[in-house]
Amino acid sequence: MESSKFISSHFLVISLVLACTIASRPSFLYAKELSKTDFALGTLCTIRLVEGGNSATLDQAFLRLRTIEDRMSVNKEGTEVSKINEMAGKASVEVSSDTFYVISKAMDYARLTGGAFDPSIGPLTKLWNIGAGGEKVPPKENILSAKALVDWRNVVLNASANKVFLKEEGMSLDLGAIAKGYAADEIEKILRLAKVKAAVIDLGGNIFVYGTKKDKTLWRVGIQNPESERGDYLGIVEGPQMTIVTSGIYERCFIENGKRYHHILDTKTGFPVDNGLVSVSIIGQSSIDADVLSTSLIALGIEKGLELLKRFPNTYAIFIDKDKMVYLSPGAEKVFTLLDKNYTLVR
């Protein structure tokens, strides 16, 4: 998962691949602000304390990030998720309350989406391995074999013992579309307990801003133009406190025989989602919800995505399709302004 920085004097700029670029000292940064950037959760993370807190607060926040990574990463040996996958079809694995909670939430979303979001997608993500370099379209028989192992209903949770069991050998969990959202929410809790009054949390695409800026203006977050270079935004989201997460199909991808293949996979076909959408941005108050919804809605498409969103009050979606049409969920017009005249807002 790629992440980089882009500096703007006015906006936080989100690139549409779960990667975020935040600008050269924006207007809301002040002399007393503290900031730390480091690699965690497979991406570049930045935490900025706009008002309150100290270096120990930042260290505590990054320690929490690494704890979550060491428990939930599918790409590191010895993590709890790796152990669950290793024991698939053999035995249940006891995990931390962190990991059990995130898997439980992922299962809730699998039910809500009818499996469009599925934490047991590991066999497919491992097979395609998009973003690792040297990608190519897997043989169809391999895709079918991997797809047959993807079924959230074969994930068994024992809440009384915090144990997780995968029924079929070869099954595997991948929490890549939910763990960063959980981490962002956890960092917000840490900062608030440390009496940080205002902060910017940037976990490689999961943005959380809260508190009052010293100039009393609202936070402004720029949404990246999916067809332009990073840092060229097509519109802005403005609000007092919010988390913004975007999923898109165009950056973590490869081209084979003139066709683009991206990392958001359709659990029903085993191939990348192909429904005309290029990105979905979610604006809300819970980053774990926004993280999952951004992936779920791009997989479900606009109609089913809007229906799902009705279950989440004060949560908005921005859909962008390949024809440069921008669709807003009800209420999103209150926080989003389209700036790029090459795009058309559909009301």
CSV table of N, CA and C in Angstrom, one decimal, residues 6-11 22-27:
chain,number,residue,atom,x,y,z
A,6,PHE,N,2.0,15.2,0.3
A,6,PHE,CA,1.9,16.3,-0.6
A,6,PHE,C,1.6,17.5,0.2
A,7,ILE,N,2.2,18.6,0.0
A,7,ILE,CA,2.0,19.8,0.9
A,7,ILE,C,1.2,20.8,0.3
A,8,SER,N,0.1,21.3,1.0
A,8,SER,CA,-0.8,22.3,0.5
A,8,SER,C,-1.0,23.3,1.6
A,9,SER,N,-1.1,24.6,1.2
A,9,SER,CA,-1.2,25.6,2.3
A,9,SER,C,-2.7,25.6,2.8
A,10,HIS,N,-3.6,24.8,2.2
A,10,HIS,CA,-4.9,24.9,2.7
A,10,HIS,C,-5.6,23.6,3.0
A,11,PHE,N,-5.2,22.6,2.3
A,11,PHE,CA,-6.0,21.3,2.4
A,11,PHE,C,-5.2,20.1,2.7
A,22,ILE,N,-0.7,14.6,2.6
A,22,ILE,CA,-1.0,15.8,3.4
A,22,ILE,C,0.1,16.8,3.1
A,23,ALA,N,-0.3,18.0,2.9
A,23,ALA,CA,0.5,19.1,2.4
A,23,ALA,C,1.6,19.7,3.2
A,24,SER,N,2.5,20.5,2.6
A,24,SER,CA,3.6,21.2,3.2
A,24,SER,C,3.1,22.1,4.2
A,25,ARG,N,3.5,22.6,5.2
A,25,ARG,CA,2.8,23.1,6.4
A,25,ARG,C,1.5,23.8,6.1
A,26,PRO,N,0.4,23.2,6.3
A,26,PRO,CA,-0.9,23.8,6.1
A,26,PRO,C,-1.2,24.9,7.0
A,27,SER,N,-2.2,25.7,6.8
A,27,SER,CA,-2.5,26.9,7.5
A,27,SER,C,-2.9,26.7,9.0
